[in-house]
Coordinates of C-alpha atoms and ligand atoms in Angstrom, one line a residue:
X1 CA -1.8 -14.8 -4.5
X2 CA 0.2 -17.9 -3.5
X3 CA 2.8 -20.2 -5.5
X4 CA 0.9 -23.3 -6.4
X5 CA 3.0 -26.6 -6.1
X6 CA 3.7 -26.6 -10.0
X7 CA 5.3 -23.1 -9.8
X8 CA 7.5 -24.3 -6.9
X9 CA 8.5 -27.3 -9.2
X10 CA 9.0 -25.0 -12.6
X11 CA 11.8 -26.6 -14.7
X12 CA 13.8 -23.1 -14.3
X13 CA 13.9 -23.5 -10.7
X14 CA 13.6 -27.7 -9.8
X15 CA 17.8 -27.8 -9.8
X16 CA 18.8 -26.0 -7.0
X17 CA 15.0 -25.6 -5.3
X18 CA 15.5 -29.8 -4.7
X19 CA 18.8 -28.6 -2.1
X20 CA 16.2 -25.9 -0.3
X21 CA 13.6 -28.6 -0.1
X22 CA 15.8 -30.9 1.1
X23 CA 16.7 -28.1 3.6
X24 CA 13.5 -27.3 4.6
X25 CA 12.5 -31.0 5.3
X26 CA 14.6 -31.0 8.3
X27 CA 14.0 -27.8 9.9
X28 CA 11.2 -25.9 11.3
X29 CA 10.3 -22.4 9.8
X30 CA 8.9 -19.6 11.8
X31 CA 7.6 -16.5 10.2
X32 CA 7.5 -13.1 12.1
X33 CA 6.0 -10.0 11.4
X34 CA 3.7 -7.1 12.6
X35 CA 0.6 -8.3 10.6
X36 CA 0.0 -11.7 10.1
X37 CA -1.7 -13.5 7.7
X38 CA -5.1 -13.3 9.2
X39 CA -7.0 -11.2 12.2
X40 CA -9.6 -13.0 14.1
X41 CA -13.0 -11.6 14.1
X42 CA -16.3 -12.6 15.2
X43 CA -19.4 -13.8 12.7
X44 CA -22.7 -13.3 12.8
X45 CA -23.0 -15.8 15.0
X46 CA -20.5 -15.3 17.5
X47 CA -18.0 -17.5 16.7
X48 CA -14.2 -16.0 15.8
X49 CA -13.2 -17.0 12.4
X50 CA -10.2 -15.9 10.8
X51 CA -9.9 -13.7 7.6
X52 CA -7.1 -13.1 5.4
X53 CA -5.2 -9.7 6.3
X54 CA -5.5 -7.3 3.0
X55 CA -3.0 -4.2 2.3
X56 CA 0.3 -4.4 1.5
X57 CA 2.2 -7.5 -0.6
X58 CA 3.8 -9.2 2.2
X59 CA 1.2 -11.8 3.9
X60 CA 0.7 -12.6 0.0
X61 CA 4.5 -13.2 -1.0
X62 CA 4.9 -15.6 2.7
X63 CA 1.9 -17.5 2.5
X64 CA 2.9 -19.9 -0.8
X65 CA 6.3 -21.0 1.3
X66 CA 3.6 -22.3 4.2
X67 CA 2.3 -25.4 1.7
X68 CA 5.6 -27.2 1.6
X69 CA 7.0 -27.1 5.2
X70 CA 5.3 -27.1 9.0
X71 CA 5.5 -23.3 9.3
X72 CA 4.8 -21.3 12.6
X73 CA 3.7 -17.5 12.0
X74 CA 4.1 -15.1 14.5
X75 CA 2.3 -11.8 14.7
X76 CA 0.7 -8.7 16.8
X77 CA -2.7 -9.4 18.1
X78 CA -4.6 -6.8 16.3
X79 CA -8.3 -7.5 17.4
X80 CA -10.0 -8.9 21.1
X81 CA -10.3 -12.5 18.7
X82 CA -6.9 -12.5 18.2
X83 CA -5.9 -11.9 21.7
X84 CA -8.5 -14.6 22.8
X85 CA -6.8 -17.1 20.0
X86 CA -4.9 -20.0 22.3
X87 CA -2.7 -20.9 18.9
X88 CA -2.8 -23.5 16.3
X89 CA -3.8 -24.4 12.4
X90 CA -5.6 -21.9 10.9
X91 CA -6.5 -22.1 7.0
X92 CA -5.2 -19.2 5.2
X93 CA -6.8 -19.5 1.5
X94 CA -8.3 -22.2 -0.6
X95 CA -4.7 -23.3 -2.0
X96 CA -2.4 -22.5 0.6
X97 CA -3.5 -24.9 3.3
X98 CA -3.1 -24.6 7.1
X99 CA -0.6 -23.0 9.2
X100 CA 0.4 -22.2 12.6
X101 CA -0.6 -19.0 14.1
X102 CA 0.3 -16.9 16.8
X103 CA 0.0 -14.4 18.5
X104 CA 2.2 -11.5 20.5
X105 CA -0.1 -9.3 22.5
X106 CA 1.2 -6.4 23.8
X107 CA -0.6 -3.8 25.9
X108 CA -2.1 -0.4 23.7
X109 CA 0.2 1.9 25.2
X110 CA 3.1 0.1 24.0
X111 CA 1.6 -1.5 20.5
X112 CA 1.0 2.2 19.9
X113 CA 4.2 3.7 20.8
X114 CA 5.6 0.6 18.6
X115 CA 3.4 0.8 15.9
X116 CA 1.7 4.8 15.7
X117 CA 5.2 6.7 17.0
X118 CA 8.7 4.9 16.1
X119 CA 7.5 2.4 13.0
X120 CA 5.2 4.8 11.3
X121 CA 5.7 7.6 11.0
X122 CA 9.1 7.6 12.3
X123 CA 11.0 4.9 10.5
X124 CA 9.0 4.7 7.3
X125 CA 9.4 8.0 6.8
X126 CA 13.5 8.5 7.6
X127 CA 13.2 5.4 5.0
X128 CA 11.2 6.8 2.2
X129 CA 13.0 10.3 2.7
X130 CA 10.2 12.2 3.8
X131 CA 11.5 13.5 6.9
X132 CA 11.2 17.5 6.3
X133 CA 14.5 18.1 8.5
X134 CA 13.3 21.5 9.6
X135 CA 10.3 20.9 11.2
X136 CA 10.2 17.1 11.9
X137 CA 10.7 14.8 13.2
X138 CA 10.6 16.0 16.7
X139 CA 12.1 13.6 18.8
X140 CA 11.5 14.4 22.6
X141 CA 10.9 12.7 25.8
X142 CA 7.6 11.3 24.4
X143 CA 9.3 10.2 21.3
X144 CA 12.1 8.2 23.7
X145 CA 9.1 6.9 25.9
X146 CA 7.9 5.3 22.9
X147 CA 10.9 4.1 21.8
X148 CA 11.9 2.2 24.8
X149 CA 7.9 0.8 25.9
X150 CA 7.1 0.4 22.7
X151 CA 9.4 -0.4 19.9
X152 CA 12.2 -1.7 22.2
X153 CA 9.4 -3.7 24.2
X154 CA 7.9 -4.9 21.4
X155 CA 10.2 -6.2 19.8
X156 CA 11.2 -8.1 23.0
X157 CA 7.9 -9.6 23.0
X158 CA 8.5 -11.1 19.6
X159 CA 11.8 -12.1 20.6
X160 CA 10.7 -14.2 23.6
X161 CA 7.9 -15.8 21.3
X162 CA 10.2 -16.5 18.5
X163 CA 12.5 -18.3 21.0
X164 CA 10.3 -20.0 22.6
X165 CA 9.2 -21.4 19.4
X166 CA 12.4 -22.4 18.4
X167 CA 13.0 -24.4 21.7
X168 CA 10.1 -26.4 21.1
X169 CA 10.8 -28.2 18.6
X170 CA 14.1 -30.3 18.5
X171 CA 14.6 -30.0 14.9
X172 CA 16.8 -26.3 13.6
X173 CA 14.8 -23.3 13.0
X174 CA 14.8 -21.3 9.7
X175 CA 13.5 -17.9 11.2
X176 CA 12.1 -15.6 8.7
X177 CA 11.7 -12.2 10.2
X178 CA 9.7 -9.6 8.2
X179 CA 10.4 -5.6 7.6
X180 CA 11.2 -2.4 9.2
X181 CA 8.7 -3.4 12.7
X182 CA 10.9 -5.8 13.7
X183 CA 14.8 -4.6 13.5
X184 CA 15.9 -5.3 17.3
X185 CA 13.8 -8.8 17.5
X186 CA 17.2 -10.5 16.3
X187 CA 19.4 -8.8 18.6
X188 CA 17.3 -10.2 21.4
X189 CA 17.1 -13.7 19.8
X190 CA 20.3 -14.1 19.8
X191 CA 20.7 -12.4 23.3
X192 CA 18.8 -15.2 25.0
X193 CA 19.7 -18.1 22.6
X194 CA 22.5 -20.8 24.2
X195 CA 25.3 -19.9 21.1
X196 CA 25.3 -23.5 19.9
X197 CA 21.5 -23.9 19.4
X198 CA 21.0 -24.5 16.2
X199 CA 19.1 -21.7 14.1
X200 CA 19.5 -19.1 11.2
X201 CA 18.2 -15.8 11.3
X202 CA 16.7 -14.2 8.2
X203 CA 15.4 -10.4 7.8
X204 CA 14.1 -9.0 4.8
X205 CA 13.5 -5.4 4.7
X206 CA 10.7 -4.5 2.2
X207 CA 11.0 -0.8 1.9
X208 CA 13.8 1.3 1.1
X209 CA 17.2 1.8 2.4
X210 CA 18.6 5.2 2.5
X211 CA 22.2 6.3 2.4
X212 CA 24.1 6.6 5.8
X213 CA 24.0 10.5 5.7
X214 CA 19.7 9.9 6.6
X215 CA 20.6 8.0 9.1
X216 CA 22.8 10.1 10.1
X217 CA 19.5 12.0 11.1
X218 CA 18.5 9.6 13.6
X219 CA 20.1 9.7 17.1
X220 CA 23.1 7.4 17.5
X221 CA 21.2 5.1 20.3
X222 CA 18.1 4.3 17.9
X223 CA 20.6 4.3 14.9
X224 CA 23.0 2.0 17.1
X225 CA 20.6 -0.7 18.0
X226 CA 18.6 -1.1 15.0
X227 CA 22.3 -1.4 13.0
X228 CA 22.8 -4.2 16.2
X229 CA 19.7 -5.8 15.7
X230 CA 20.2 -6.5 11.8
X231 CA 23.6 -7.4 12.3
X232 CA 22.7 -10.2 14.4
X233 CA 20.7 -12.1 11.7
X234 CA 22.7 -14.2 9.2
X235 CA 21.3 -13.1 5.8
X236 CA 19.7 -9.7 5.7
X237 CA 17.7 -8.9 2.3
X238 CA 16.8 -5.9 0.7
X239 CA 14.5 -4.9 -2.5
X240 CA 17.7 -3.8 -4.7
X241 CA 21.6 -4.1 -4.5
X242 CA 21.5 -0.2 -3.9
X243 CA 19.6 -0.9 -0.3
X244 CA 22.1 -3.8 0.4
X245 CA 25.1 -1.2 -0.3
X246 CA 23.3 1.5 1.6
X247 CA 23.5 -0.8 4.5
X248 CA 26.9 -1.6 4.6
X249 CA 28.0 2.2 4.0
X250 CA 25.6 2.4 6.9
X251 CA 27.6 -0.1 8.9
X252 CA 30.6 1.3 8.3
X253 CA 29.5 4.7 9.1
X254 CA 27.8 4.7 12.1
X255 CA 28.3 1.1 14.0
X256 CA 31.6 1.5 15.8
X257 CA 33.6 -1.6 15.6
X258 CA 31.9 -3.4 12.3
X259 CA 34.2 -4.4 9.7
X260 CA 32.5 -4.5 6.2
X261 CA 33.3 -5.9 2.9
X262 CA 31.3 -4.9 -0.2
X263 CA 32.7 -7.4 -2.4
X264 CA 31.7 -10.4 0.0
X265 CA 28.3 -8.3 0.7
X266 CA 29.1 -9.2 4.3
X267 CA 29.2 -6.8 8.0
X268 CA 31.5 -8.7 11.0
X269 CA 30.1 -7.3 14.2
X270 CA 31.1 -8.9 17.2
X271 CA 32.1 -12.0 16.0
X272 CA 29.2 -12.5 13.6
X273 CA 29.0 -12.4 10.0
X274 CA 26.4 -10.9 8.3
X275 CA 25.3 -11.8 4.9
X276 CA 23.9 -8.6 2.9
X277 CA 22.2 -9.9 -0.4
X278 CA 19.3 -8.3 -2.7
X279 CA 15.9 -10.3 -3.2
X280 CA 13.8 -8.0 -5.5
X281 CA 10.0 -9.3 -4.5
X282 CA 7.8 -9.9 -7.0
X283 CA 4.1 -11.2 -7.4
X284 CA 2.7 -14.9 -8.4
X285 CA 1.5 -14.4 -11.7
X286 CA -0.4 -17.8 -11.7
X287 CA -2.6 -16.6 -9.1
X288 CA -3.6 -13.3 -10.5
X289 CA -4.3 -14.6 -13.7
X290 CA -6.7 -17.1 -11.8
X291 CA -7.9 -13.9 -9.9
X292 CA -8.6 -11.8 -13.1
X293 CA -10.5 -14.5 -14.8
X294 CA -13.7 -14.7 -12.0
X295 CA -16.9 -13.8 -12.2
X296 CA -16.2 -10.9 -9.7
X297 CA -13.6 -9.3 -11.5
X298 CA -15.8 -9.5 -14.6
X299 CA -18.9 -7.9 -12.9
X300 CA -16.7 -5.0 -11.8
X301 CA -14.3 -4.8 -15.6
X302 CA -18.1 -4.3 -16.8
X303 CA -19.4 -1.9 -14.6
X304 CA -16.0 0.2 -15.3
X305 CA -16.7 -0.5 -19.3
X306 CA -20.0 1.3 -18.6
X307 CA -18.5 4.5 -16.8
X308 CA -15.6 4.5 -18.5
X309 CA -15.6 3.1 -22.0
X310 CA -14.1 4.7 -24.9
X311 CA -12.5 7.2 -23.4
X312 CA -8.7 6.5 -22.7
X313 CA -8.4 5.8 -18.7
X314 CA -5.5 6.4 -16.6
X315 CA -5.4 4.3 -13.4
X316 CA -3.3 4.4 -10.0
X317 CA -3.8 2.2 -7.2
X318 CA -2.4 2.9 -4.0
X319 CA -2.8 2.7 -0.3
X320 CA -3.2 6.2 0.8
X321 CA 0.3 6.8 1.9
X322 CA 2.1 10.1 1.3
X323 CA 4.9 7.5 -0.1
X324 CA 2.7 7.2 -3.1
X325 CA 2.9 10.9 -4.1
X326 CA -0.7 10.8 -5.1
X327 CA -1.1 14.3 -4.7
X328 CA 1.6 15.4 -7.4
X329 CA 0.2 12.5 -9.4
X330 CA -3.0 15.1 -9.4
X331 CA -0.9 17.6 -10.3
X332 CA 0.7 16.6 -13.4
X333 CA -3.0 15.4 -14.2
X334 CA -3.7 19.1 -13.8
X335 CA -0.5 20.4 -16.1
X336 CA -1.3 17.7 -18.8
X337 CA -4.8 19.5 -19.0
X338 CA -3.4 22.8 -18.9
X339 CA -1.3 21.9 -22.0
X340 CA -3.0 19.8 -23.8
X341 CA -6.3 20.9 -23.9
X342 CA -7.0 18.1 -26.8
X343 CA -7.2 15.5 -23.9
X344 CA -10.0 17.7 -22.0
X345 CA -13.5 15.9 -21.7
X346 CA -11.8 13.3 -22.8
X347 CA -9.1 11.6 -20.6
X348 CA -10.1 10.3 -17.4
X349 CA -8.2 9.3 -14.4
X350 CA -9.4 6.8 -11.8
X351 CA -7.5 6.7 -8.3
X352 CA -8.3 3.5 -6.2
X353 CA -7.2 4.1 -2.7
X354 CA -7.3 1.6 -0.8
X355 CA -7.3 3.3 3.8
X356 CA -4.5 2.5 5.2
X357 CA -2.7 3.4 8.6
X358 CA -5.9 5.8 9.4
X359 CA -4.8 5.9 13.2
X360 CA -1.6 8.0 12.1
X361 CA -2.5 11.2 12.0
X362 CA 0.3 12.4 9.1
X363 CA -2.0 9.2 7.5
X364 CA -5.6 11.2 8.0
X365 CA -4.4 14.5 6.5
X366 CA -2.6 12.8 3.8
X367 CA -6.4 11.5 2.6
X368 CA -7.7 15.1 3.1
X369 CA -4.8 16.9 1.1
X370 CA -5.6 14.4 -1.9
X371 CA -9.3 14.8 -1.7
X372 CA -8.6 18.4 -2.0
X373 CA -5.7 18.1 -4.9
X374 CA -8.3 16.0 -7.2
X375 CA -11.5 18.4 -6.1
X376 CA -9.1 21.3 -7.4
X377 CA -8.4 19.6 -10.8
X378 CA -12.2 18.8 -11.2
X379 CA -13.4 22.4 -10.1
X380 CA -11.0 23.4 -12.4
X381 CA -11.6 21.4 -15.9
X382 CA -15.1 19.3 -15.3
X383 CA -18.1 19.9 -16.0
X384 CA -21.6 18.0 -16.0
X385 CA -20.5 15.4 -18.5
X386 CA -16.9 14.8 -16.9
X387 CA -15.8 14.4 -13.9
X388 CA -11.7 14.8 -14.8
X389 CA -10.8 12.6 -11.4
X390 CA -12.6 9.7 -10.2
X391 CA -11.3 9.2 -6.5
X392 CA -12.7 5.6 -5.1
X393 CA -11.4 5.1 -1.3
X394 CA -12.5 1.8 0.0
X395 CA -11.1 -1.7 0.0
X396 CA -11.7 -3.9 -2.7
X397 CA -9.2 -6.3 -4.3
X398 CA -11.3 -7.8 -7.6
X399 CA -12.5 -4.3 -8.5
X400 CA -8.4 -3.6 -8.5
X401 CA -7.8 -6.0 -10.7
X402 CA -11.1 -5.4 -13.1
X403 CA -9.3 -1.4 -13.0
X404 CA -5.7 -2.8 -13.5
X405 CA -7.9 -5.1 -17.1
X406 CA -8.5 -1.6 -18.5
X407 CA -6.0 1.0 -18.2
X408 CA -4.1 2.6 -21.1
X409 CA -1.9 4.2 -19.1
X410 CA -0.9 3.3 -15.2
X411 CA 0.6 5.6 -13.2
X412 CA 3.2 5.0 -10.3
X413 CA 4.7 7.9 -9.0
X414 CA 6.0 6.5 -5.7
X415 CA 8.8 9.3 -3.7
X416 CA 9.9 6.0 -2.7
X417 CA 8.8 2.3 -2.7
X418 CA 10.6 -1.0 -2.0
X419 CA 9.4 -2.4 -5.3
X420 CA 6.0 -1.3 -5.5
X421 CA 3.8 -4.8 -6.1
X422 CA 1.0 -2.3 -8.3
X423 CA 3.7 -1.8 -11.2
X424 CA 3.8 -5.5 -11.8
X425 CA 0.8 -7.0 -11.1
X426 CA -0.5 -4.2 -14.2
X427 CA 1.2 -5.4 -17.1
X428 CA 0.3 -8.7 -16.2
X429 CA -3.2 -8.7 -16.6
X430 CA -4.4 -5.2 -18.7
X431 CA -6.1 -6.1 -21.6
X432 CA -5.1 -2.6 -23.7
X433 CA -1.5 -2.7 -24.2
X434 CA -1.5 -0.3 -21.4
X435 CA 1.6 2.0 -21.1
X436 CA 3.3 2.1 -17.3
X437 CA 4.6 5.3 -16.0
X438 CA 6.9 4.5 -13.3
X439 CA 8.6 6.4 -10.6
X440 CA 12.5 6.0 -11.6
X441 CA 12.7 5.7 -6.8
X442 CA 11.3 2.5 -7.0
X443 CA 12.1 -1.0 -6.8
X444 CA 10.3 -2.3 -9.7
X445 CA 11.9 0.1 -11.6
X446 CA 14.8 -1.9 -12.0
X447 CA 13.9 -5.0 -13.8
X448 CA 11.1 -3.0 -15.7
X449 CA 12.7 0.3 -17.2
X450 CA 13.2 -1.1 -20.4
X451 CA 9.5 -1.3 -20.9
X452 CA 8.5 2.0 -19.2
X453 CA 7.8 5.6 -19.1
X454 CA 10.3 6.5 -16.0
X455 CA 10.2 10.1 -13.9
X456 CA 11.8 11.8 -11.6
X457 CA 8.6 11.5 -9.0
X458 CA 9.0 15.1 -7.6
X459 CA 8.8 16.5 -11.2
X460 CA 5.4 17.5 -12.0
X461 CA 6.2 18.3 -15.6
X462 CA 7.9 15.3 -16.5
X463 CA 5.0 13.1 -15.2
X464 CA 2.4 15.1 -16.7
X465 CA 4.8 14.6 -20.0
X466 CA 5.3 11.5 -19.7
X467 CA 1.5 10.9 -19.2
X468 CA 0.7 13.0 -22.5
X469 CA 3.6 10.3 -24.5
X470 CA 1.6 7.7 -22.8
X471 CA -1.3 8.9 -24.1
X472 CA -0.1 9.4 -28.0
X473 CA 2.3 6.4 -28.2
X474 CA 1.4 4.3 -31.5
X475 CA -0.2 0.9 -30.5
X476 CA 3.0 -0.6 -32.8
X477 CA 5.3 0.7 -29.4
X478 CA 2.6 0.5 -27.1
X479 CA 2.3 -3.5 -27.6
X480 CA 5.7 -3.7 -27.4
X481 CA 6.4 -2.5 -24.2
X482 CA 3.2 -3.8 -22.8
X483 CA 5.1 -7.5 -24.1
X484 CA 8.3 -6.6 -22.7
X485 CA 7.0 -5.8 -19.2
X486 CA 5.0 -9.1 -19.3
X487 CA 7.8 -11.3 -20.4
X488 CA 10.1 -10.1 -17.9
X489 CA 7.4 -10.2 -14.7
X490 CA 6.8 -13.6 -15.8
X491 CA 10.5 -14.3 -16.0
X492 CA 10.8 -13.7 -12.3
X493 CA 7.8 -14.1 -10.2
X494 CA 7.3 -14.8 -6.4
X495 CA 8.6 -18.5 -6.7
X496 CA 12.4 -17.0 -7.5
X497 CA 12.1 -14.8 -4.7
X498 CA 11.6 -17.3 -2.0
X499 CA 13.7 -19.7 -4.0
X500 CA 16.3 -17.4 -4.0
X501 CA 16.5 -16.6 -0.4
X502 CA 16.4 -20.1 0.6
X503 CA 18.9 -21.2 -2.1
X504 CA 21.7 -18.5 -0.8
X505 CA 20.7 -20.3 3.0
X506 CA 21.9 -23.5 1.6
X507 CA 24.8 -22.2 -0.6
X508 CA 26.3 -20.0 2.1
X509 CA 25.9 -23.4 4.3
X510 CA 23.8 -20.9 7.4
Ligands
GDG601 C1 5.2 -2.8 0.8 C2 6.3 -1.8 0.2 C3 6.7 -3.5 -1.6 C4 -4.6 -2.9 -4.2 N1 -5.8 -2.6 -3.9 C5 -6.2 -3.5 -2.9 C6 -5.1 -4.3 -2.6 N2 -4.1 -4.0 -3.4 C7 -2.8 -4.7 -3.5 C8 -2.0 -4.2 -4.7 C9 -0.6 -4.8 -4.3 C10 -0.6 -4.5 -2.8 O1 -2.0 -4.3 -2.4 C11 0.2 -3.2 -2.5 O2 1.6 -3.5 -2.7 P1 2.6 -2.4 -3.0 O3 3.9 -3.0 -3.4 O4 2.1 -1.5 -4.1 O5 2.8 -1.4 -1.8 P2 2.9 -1.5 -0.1 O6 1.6 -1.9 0.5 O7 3.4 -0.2 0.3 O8 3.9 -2.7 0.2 C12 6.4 -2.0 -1.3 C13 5.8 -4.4 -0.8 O9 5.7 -4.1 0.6 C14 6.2 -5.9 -1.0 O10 7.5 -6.1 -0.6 O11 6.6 -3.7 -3.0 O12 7.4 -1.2 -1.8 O13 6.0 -0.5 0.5 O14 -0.5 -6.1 -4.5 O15 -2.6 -4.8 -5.9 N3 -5.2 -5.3 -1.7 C15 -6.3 -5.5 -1.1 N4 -7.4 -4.7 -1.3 C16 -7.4 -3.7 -2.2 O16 -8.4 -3.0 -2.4 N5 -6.4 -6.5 -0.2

């Protein structure tokens, strides 16, 4: 899902996209982050080819900005391939040309400390408020070991490669660091850098913020030099305004010697301004709708008509990720049953989970505690003829989309979510005036509450209320908020979100 030229040209965006362009003509652009946007892998004949990285939204948001400028991404080696990979072009899609590719190979030990310990589950959970203070996290010797060989080396790694890049070429580098693996990179960056070579330093974080008390939870020399790292870039970008405040009350809270402003949405820190500024991420509409019109798509919206047709569906789609809250989801599934029996043998709910993070052990019991949640519900109400919850774990992107065609009601029930890329890439193609249900803790929530069904995610009654409304709306409201979503997904797609970014570069003159 890439911005096509046209998009980037759009009559709503050609004014002040021409001063980014012009920008971009006379710099070099270097993209970091954990996953890239492909992992080598070896054919059936040997040879390594590269193949697009799935998951989560953020190869798919970077890889449009790669058509228009000589871009140089930087990510971990994942596979053998990758670490065999001596750089260069690689082809990452039919429309989004070529780009530069490398790679930052670090030993196991310290990828896993990096990557299995201090990113997930450590981070991502402090950030999506799941830590349960009284039993975890533990953080011990092992937890420090990991910490300092693995996130803190790391991270190092990526700095040396990202500087080493930037030397190369003579031209200034727009550095583009991605997410939540990645906060101390910029400290180092900077570190090494000579202070008049000529680069800016972008971070966007793509999942949630929390308030400076969470942090508060964290001890003051992780909390310290991730706050150091992010206030060496020069515009830091977060999902909503709320994140961007969060991080400033952060600053001010726990970084000794940082002088904030929340007007200016700016952090001083040792003689360096930081720009704070919210980019809410969106999807490419364009591209989906290409997406949702192939054969493959079609194949699978017919094979769901066959299991599924007639009777109303609800749908969630979701890496397995505790985030998600798919197991309350199953719950208020269960309570809508329970009181509404009208919807028995009738209603049925399809959960496409997609494996993800499988390594991390919070990750493998997540997938067994859901398994269990939706055998409950169907030990409970099915019988022969229905089978209340259709759990589908694999990988599968088209059959997504054919699932996303049909729903009448999608549910997205998130704890917390950056923005949560499901939510909008719904409305845009469902074919049934399909009603959203949307966690009021995520991003998306937002721009799209005017058109939704929002809960409180932790309360099982309100969702399994709000499901039931779903369920019973008159088509007269139902197409309306179905339009509204649309309209306003449309309105503000991927292109403004990298147009955005890059336009603040050029107005704040970084
Ligand atoms: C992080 C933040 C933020 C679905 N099934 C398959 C598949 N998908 C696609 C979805 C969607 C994407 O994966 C998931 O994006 P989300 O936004 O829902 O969630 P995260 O993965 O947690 O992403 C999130 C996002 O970054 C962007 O900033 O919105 O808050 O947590 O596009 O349709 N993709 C593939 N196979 C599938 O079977 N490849």
């Amino acid at each position: 899902m890439q911005p096509s030229l046209d998009s980037f040209n759009s009559p709503n965006s050609e004014e002040y996209c021409s001063s980014w362009e012009e920008m971009l003509q006379n710099r070099q652009l270097i993209i970091a982050s954990n996953h890239g946007p492909v992992t080598f892998h070896k054919d059936e004949n040997g040879e390594n080819q590269p193949q697009r990285s799935g998951g989560g939204g953020l190869v798919t948001a970077l890889s449009g900005i790669t058509q228009h400028v000589d871009a140089c991404w930087i990510a971990s080696a994942l596979s053998e391939e990758d670490k065999a990979w001596q750089g260069g072009l690689v082809p990452i899609g039919e429309e989004s040309g070529s780009i530069r590719v490398k790679f930052v190979i670090s030993d196991d030990a310290a990828y896993d400390g990096y990557y299995k310990v201090i990113a997930n589950p450590l981070l991502w959970f402090l950030q999506h408020s799941m830590w349960d203070i009284f039993r975890s996290p533990t953080i011990d010797r092992s937890t420090w070991q990991n910490w300092q060989n693995g996130y803190v080396a790391v991270n190092r790694l990526f700095a040396e490669a990202v500087t080493k890049q930037i030397l190369v070429d003579q031209r200034p580098a727009l550095v583009m660091i991605q997410d939540y693996h990645l906060y101390l990179a910029p400290y180092f960056i900077r570190r090494v850098l000579h202070p008049r070579a000529k680069y800016t330093l972008m971070h966007f974080i793509h999942i949630p913020w929390p308030g400076a008390e969470d942090w508060g939870f964290l001890p003051p020399r992780m909390r310290q030099g991730i706050l150091e790292g992010l206030c060496a870039v020069d515009l830091l970008g977060f999902q909503t305004r709320e994140d961007g405040l969060n991080f400033i009350r952060t600053c001010e809270s726990h970084l000794p010697h940082a002088h904030v402003n929340f007007k200016q949405g700016r952090v001083w820190y040792r003689n360096h301004a930081t720009f704070v500024r919210d980019f809410p991420i969106s999807i490419d509409v364009k591209s989906l709708r290409r997406l949702a019109e192939t054969e493959e798509v079609a194949e699978y919206h017919k094979s769901l008509l066959e299991q599924y047709g007639g009777n109303p569906l609800i749908v969630r789609i979701d890496r397995i990720e505790p985030s998600k809250n798919i197991v309350l989801g199953f719950q208020a599934f269960d309570e809508l049953l329970e009181l509404h029996p009208e919807h028995r043998g009738k209603v049925q709910f399809l959960a496409l989970m997609v494996p993800s993070r499988m390594e991390v052990e919070e990750y493998q019991n997540y997938l067994n505690e859901l398994m269990g949640a939706a055998g409950q519900v169907n030990a409970k109400y099915g019988d022969s003829a229905w089978e209340p919850i259709r759990v589908v774990v694999g990988e599968n992107y088209p059959r997504a989309v054919a699932a996303l065609q049909l729903y009448d009601v999608l549910l997205v029930n998130s704890i917390a979510d950056g923005m949560n890329l499901v939510a909008k890439e719904g409305p845009v193609v469902n074919q049934q005036h399909g009603v959203l249900v949307l966690s009021e803790r995520t991003g998306a929530r937002q721009q799209l509450e005017s058109g939704a069904l929002v809960i409180p995610p932790l309360d099982i009654s309100a969702t399994a209320n709000a499901l039931h409304q779903a369920l019973i709306m008159p088509t007269d409201e139902r197409k309306e908020k179905a339009e509204r979503l649309r309209n306003l997904i449309e309105g503000e797609d991927i292109v403004d979100w990298l147009c955005k970014q890059l336009e603040t570069i050029v107005k704040l003159g970084l």
